[in-house]
CSV table of C-alpha atoms in Angstrom, one decimal:
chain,number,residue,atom,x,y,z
A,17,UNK,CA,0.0,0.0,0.0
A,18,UNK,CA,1.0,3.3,-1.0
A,19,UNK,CA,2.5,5.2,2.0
A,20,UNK,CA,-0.1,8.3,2.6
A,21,UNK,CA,0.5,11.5,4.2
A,22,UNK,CA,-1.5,12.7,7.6
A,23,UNK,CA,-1.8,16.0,9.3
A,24,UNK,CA,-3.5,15.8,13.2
A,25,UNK,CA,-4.2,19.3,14.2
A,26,UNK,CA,-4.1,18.1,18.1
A,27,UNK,CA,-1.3,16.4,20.1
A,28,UNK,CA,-2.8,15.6,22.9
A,29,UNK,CA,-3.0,11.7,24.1
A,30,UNK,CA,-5.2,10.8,21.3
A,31,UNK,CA,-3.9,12.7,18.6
A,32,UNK,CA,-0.5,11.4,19.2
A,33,UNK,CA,-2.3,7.6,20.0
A,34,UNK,CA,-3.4,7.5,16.4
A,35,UNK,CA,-0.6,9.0,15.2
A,36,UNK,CA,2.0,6.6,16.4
A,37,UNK,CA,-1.0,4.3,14.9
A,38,UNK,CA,-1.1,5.2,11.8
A,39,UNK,CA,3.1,5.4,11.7
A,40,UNK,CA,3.1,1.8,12.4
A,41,UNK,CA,0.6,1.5,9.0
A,42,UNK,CA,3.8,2.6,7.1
A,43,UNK,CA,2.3,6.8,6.8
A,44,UNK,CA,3.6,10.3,7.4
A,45,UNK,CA,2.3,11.9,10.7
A,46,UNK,CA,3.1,15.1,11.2
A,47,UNK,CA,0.6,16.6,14.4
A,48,UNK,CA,0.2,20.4,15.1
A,49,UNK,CA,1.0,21.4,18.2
A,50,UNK,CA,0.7,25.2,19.9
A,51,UNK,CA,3.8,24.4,21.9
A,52,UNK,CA,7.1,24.6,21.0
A,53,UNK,CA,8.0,22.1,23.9
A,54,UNK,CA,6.0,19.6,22.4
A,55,UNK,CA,7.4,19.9,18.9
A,56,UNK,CA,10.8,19.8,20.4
A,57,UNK,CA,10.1,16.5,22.6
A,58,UNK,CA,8.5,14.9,19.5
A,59,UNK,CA,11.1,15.7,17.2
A,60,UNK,CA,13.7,15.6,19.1
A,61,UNK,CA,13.2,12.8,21.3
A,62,UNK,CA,10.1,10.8,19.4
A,63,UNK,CA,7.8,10.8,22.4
A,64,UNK,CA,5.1,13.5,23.8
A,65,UNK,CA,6.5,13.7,27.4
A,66,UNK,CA,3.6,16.0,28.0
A,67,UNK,CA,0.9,14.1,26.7
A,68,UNK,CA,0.9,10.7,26.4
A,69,UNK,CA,4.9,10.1,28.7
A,70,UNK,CA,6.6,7.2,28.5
A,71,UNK,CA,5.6,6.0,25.1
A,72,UNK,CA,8.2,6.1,22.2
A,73,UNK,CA,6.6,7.2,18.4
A,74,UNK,CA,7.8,6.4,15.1
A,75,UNK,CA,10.8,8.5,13.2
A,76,UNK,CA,7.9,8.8,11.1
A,77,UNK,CA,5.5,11.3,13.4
A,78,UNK,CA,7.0,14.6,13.4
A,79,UNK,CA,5.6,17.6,14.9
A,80,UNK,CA,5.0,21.5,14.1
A,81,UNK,CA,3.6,24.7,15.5
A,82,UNK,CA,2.4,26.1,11.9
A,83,UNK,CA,-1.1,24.6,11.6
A,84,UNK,CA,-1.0,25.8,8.0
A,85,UNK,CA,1.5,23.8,7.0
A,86,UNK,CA,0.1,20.7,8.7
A,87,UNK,CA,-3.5,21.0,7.3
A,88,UNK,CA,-2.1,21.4,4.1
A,89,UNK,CA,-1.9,19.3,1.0
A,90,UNK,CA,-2.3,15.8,3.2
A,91,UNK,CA,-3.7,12.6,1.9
A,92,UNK,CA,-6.1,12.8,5.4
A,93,UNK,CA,-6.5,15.4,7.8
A,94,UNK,CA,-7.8,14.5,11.3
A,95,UNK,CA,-8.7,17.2,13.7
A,96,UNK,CA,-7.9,16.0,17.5
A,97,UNK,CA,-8.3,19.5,19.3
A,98,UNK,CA,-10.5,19.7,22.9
A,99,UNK,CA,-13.8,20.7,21.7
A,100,UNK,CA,-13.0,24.2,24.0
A,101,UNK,CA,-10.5,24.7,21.4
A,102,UNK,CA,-11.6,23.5,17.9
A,103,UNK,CA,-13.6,26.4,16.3
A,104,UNK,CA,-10.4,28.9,17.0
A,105,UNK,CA,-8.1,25.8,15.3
A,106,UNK,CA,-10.4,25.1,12.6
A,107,UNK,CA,-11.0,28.9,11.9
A,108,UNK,CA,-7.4,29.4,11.6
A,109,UNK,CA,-7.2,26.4,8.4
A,110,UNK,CA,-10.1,27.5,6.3
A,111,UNK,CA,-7.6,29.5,4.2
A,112,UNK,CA,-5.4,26.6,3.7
A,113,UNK,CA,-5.2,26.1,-0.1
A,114,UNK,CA,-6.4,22.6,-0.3
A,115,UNK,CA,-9.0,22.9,2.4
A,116,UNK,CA,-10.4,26.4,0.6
A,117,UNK,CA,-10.4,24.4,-2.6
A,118,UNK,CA,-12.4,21.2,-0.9
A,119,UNK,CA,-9.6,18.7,-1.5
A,120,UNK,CA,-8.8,17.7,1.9
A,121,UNK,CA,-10.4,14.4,3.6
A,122,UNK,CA,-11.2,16.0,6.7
A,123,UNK,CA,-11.7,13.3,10.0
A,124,UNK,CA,-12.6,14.4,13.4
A,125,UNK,CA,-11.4,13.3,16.4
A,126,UNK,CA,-13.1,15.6,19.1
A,127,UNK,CA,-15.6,15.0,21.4
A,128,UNK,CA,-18.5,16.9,22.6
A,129,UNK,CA,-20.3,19.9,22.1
A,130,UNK,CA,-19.8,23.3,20.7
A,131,UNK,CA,-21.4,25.9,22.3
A,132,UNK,CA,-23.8,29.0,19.8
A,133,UNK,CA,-21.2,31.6,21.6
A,134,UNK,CA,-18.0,30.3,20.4
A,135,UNK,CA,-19.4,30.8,16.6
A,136,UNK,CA,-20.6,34.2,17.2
A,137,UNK,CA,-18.3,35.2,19.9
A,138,UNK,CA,-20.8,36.5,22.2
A,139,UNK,CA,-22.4,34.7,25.6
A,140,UNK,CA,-21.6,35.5,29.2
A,141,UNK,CA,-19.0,37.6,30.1
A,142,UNK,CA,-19.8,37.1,34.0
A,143,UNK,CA,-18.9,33.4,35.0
A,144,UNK,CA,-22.7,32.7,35.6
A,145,UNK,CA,-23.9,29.7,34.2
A,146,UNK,CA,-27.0,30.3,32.0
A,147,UNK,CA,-29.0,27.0,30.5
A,148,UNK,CA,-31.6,29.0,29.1
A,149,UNK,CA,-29.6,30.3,26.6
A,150,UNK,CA,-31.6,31.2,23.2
A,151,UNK,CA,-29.8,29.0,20.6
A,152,UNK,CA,-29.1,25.0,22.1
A,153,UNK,CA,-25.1,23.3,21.5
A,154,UNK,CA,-24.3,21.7,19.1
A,155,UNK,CA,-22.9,18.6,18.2
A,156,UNK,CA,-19.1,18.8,16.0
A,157,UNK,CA,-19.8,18.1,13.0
A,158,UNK,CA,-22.9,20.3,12.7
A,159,UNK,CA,-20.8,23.1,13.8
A,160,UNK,CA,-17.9,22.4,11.6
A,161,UNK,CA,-20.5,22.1,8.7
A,162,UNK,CA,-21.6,25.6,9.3
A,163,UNK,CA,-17.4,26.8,9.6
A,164,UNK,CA,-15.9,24.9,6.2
A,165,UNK,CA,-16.3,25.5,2.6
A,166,UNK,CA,-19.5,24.2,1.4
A,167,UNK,CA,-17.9,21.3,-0.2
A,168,UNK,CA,-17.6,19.5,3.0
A,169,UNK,CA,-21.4,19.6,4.0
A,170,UNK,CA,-22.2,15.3,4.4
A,171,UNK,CA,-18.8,14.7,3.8
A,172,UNK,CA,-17.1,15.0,6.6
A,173,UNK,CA,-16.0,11.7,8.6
A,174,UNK,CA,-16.6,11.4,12.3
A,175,UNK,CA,-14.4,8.6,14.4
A,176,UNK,CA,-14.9,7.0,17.7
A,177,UNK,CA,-15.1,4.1,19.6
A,178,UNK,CA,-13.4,2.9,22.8
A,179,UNK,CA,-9.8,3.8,22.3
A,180,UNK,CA,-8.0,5.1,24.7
A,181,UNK,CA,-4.9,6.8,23.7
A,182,UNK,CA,-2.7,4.7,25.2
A,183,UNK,CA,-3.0,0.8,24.3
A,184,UNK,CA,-3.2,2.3,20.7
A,185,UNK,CA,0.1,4.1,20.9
A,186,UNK,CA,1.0,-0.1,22.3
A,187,UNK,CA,-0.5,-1.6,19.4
A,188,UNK,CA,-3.4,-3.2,21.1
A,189,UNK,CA,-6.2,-4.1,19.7
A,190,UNK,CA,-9.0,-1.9,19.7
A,191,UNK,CA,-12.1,-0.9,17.5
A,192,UNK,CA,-13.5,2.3,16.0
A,193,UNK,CA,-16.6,3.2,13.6
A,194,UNK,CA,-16.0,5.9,11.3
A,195,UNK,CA,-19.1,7.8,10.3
A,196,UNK,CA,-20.5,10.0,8.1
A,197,UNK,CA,-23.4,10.8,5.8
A,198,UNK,CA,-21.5,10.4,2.7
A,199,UNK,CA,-20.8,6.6,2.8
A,200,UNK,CA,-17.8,6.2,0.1
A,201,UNK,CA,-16.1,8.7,3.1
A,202,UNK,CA,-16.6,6.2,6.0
A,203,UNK,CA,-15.2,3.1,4.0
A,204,UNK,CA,-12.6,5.4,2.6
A,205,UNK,CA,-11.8,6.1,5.9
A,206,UNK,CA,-12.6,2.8,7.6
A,207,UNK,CA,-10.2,1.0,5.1
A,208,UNK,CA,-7.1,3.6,5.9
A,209,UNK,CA,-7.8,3.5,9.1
A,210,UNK,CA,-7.5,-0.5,9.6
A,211,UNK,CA,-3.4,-0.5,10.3
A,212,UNK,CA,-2.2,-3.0,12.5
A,213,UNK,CA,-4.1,-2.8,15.8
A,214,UNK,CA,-6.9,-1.5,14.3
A,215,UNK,CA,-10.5,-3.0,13.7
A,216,UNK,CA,-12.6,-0.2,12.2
A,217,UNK,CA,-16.0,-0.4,11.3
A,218,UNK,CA,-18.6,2.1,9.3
A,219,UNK,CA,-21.5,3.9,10.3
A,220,UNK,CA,-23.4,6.7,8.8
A,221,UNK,CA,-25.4,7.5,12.1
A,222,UNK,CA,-23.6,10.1,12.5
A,223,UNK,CA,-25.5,11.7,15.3
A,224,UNK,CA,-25.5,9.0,17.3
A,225,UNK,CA,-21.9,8.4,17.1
A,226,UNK,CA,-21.5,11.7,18.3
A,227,UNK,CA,-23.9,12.0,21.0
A,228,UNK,CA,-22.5,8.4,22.2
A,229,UNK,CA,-18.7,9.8,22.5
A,230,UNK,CA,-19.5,13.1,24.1
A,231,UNK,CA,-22.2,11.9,27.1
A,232,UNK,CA,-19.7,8.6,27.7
A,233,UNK,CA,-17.6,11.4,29.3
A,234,UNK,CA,-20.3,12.7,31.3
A,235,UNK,CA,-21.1,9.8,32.7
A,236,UNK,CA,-17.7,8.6,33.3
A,237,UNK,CA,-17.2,11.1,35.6
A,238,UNK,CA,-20.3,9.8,37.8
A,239,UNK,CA,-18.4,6.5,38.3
A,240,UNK,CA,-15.1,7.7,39.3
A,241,UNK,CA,-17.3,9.2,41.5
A,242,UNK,CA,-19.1,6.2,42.6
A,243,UNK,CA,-16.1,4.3,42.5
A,244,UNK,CA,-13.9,6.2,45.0
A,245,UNK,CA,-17.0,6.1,47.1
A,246,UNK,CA,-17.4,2.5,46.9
A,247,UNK,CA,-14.1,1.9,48.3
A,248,UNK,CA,-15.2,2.9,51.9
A,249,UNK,CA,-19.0,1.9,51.2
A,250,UNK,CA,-21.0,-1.0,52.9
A,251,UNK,CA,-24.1,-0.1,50.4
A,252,UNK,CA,-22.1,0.4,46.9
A,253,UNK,CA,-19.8,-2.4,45.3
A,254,UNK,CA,-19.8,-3.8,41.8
A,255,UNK,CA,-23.2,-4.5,41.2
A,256,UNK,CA,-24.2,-0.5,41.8
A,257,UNK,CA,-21.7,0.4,39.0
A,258,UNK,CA,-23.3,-2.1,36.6
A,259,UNK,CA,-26.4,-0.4,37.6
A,260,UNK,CA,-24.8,3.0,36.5
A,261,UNK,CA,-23.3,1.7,33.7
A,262,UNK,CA,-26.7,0.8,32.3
A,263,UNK,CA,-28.6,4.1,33.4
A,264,UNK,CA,-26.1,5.7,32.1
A,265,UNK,CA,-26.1,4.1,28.7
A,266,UNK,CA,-30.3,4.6,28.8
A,267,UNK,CA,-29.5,8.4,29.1
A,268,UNK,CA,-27.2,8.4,26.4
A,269,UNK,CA,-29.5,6.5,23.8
A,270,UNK,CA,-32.4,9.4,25.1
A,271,UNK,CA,-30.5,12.3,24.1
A,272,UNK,CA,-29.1,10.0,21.1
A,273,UNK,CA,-32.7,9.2,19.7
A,274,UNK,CA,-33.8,13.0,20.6
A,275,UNK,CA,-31.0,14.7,18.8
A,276,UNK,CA,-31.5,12.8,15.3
A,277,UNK,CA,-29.3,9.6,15.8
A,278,UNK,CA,-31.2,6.8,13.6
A,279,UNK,CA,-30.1,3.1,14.5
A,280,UNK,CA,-30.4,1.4,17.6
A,281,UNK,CA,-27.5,-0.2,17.2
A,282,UNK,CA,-25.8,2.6,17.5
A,283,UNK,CA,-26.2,2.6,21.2
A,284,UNK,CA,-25.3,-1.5,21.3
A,285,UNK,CA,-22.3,-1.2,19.5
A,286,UNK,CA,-18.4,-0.6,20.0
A,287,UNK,CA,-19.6,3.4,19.7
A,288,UNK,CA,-22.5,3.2,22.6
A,289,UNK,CA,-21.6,0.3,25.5
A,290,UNK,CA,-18.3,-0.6,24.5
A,291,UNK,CA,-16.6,2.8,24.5
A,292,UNK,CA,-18.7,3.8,27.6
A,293,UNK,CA,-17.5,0.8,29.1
A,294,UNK,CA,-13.8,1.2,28.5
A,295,UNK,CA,-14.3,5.5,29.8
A,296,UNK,CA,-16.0,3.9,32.8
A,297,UNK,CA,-13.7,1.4,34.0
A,298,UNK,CA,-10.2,2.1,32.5
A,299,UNK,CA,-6.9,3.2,34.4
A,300,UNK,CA,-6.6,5.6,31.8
A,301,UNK,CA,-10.0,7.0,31.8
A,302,UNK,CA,-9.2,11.0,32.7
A,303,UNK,CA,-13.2,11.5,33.5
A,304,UNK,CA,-12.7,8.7,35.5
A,305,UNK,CA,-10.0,10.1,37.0
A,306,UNK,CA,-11.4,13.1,38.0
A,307,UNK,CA,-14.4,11.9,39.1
A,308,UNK,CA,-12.6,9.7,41.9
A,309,UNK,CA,-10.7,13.0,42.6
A,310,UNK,CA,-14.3,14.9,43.4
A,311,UNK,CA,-15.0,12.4,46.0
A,312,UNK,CA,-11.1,11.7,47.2
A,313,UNK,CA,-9.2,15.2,46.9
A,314,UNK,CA,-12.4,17.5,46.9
A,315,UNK,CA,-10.8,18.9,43.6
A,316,UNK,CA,-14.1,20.9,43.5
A,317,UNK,CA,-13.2,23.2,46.3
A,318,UNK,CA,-10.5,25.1,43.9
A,319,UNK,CA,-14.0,26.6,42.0
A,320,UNK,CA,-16.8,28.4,42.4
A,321,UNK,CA,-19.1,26.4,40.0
A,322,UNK,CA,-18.9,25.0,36.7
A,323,UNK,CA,-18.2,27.8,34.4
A,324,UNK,CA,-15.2,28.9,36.8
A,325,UNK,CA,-14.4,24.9,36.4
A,326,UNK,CA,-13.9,25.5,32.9
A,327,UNK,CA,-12.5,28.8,32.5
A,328,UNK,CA,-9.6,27.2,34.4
A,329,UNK,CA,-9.7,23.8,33.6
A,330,UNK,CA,-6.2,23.6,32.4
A,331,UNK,CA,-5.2,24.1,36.5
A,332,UNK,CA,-6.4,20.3,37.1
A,333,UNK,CA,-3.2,18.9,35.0
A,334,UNK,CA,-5.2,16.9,32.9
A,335,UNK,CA,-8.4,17.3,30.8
A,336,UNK,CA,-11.7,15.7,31.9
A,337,UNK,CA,-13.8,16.8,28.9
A,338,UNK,CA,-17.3,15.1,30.4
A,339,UNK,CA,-16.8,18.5,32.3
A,340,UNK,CA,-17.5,20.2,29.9
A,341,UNK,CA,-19.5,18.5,27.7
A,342,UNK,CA,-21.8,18.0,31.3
A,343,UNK,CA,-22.9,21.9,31.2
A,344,UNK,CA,-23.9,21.6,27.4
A,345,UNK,CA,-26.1,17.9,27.4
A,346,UNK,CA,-27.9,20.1,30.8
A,347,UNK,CA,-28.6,22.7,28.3
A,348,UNK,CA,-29.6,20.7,25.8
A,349,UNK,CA,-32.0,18.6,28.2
A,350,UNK,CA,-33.8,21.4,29.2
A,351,UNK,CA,-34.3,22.9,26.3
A,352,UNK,CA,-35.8,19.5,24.8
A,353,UNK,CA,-37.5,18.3,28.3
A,354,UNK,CA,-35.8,15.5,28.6
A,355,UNK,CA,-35.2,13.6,31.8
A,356,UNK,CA,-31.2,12.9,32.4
A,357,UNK,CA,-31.1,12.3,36.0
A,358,UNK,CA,-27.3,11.5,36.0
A,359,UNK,CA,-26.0,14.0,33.6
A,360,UNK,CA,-28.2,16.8,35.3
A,361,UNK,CA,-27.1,15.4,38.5
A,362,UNK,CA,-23.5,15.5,37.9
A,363,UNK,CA,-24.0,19.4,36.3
A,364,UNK,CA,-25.5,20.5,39.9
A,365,UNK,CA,-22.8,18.6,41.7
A,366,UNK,CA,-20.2,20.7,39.7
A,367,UNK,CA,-22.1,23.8,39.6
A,368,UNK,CA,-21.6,23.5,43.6
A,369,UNK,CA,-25.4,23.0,44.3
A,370,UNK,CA,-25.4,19.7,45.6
A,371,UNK,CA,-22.8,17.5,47.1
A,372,UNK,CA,-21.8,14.0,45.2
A,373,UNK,CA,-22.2,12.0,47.9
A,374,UNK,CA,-26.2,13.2,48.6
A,375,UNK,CA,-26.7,12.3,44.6
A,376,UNK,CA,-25.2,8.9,44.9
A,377,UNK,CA,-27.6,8.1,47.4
A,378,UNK,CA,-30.6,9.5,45.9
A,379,UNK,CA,-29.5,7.8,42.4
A,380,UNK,CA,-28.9,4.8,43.1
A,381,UNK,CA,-31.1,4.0,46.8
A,382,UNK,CA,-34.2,6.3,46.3
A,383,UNK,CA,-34.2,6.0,42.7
């Protein structure tokens, strides 16, 4: 096979996972970065000490801080950026020649939501949360629809699945769907995609791809929760975290079926229970992680509620996007009356109304 060139605007964990990935496939990664530390460590040394530490990448993914030059003229682009950072990346690419012309095979990484503020620069300037908000979030690839040359309305390719960053920087095995309303686009993809280590699938629900990858985060974070709790608990054990793990996955396939998503397999699949599962209950899990640290370190007390959380959500260390995506799928419930009691749980526990412990209880023994 013809060796293909690849620009990932993104190096964090998973950006640089699928890059060392798609290295190992024979290609030519080369991964924006905004920091020149980063580009140094992965051209330098072959490894992204601050992201993904302690595991060596191919001679063949190199690293730049010129976004231009990485978005441009690639077999496949794949845009990795946190979804708090995505519309400012993407905006600064839509001059790139072959993205202006419509040439580019654009894939996206990111997961979550975009809030209506970040595409019209306006919202709240006071750190008050608002869910009333007149216009609703929305999901990626809607909003990056709306941001790139016409050409790339139901073409673009979505990718997910359970994946974390790390066993596919190791080789592991592990399974993806690429979506997209176009379907030549998810096989094209799905067929590059399938380098050693790597079972990819198709899908052209998009929606529900999408609304499975962001919410798993959101949920996650409720079981780190639960989890730290249950280490200290006479009530909670395994059998309460299945019983999250499957709420959960109901609230997911509400908002999925509300939002447009069109197959109920969707939610049964590798995109829906399987990559819940592995954001649930992996070491590597960062919404995990910081769920256990709400109940364990009181990593809450450093903020005065949920927008403040995410205006400095860089001073945790590491990045628990179900935080984020929490204050959006709230927004998004309420606007469409829907009933998420875990995901509107978790946005009053970090909004500082209510404390995690008191929503455990109610969640799981009152019901």
């Amino acid at each position: 096979m013809k060796t293909k060139t690849v620009g990932i605007i993104g190096s964090g964990a998973w950006g640089t996972g699928l890059a060392q990935a798609l290295a190992r496939g024979g290609n030519e990664v080369q991964l924006y970065t905004h920091s020149a530390d980063v580009a140094e460590t992965i051209n330098r040394e072959h490894e992204n000490t601050k992201y993904l530490k302690g595991f060596p990448l191919s001679e063949k993914v190199t690293a730049s801080c010129d976004i231009a030059e990485v978005a441009d003229d690639k077999d496949f682009l794949f845009l990795a950026s946190p979804s708090i950072y995505l519309v400012q990346n993407v905006k600064h690419i839509l001059n790139v020649p072959s993205i202006a012309r419509g040439r580019a095979n654009i894939g996206i990484l990111t997961k979550g939501f975009i809030p209506p503020e970040s595409l019209c620069s306006c919202g709240n300037t006071d750190g008050t949360s608002d869910k009333n908000t007149e216009a609703e979030p929305k999901l990626i690839v809607e909003t990056l629809e709306s941001l790139l040359p016409e050409h790339f309305k139901h073409n673009l390719v979505y990718v997910a699945g359970p994946s974390h960053a790390e066993e596919v920087a190791l080789g592991k095995l592990t399974g993806l769907i690429t979506a997209s309303e176009n379907p030549q686009n998810a096989i094209m993809f799905r067929d590059f995609l399938r380098v050693p280590g790597l079972m990819v699938y198709s899908s052209f629900d998009v929606i529900g791809v999408q609304v499975c990858a962001a919410v798993k985060n959101v949920i996650a974070i409720v079981y780190g929760m639960l989890d730290a709790v249950a280490e200290d608990s006479e009530i909670f054990g395994d059998n309460a975290e299945s019983l999250l793990l499957a709420a959960g996955l109901n609230e997911i396939q509400t908002l999925g079926f509300a939002m447009g998503a069109t197959h109920a397999e969707t939610f049964t699949s590798i995109s829906g229970v399987g990559d819940l599962d592995v954001t649930c209950k992996s070491k590597y899990g960062r919404n995990r992680r910081f769920g256990h640290d709400i109940i364990k370190t009181d990593i809450l007390s450093k903020f005065k509620n949920l927008d403040d959380l995410i205006a400095n959500i860089s001073s945790i260390g590491y990045l628990p996007e179900g935080a984020v995506a929490c204050k959006y799928v709230a927004q998004i419930a309420e606007k469409r009356h829907l009933r998420l009691k875990i995901c509107n749980g978790l946005y009053k526990i970090l909004d500082r109304e209510i404390e995690p412990e008191d929503f455990l209880t109610d969640l799981l023994i009152r019901g």
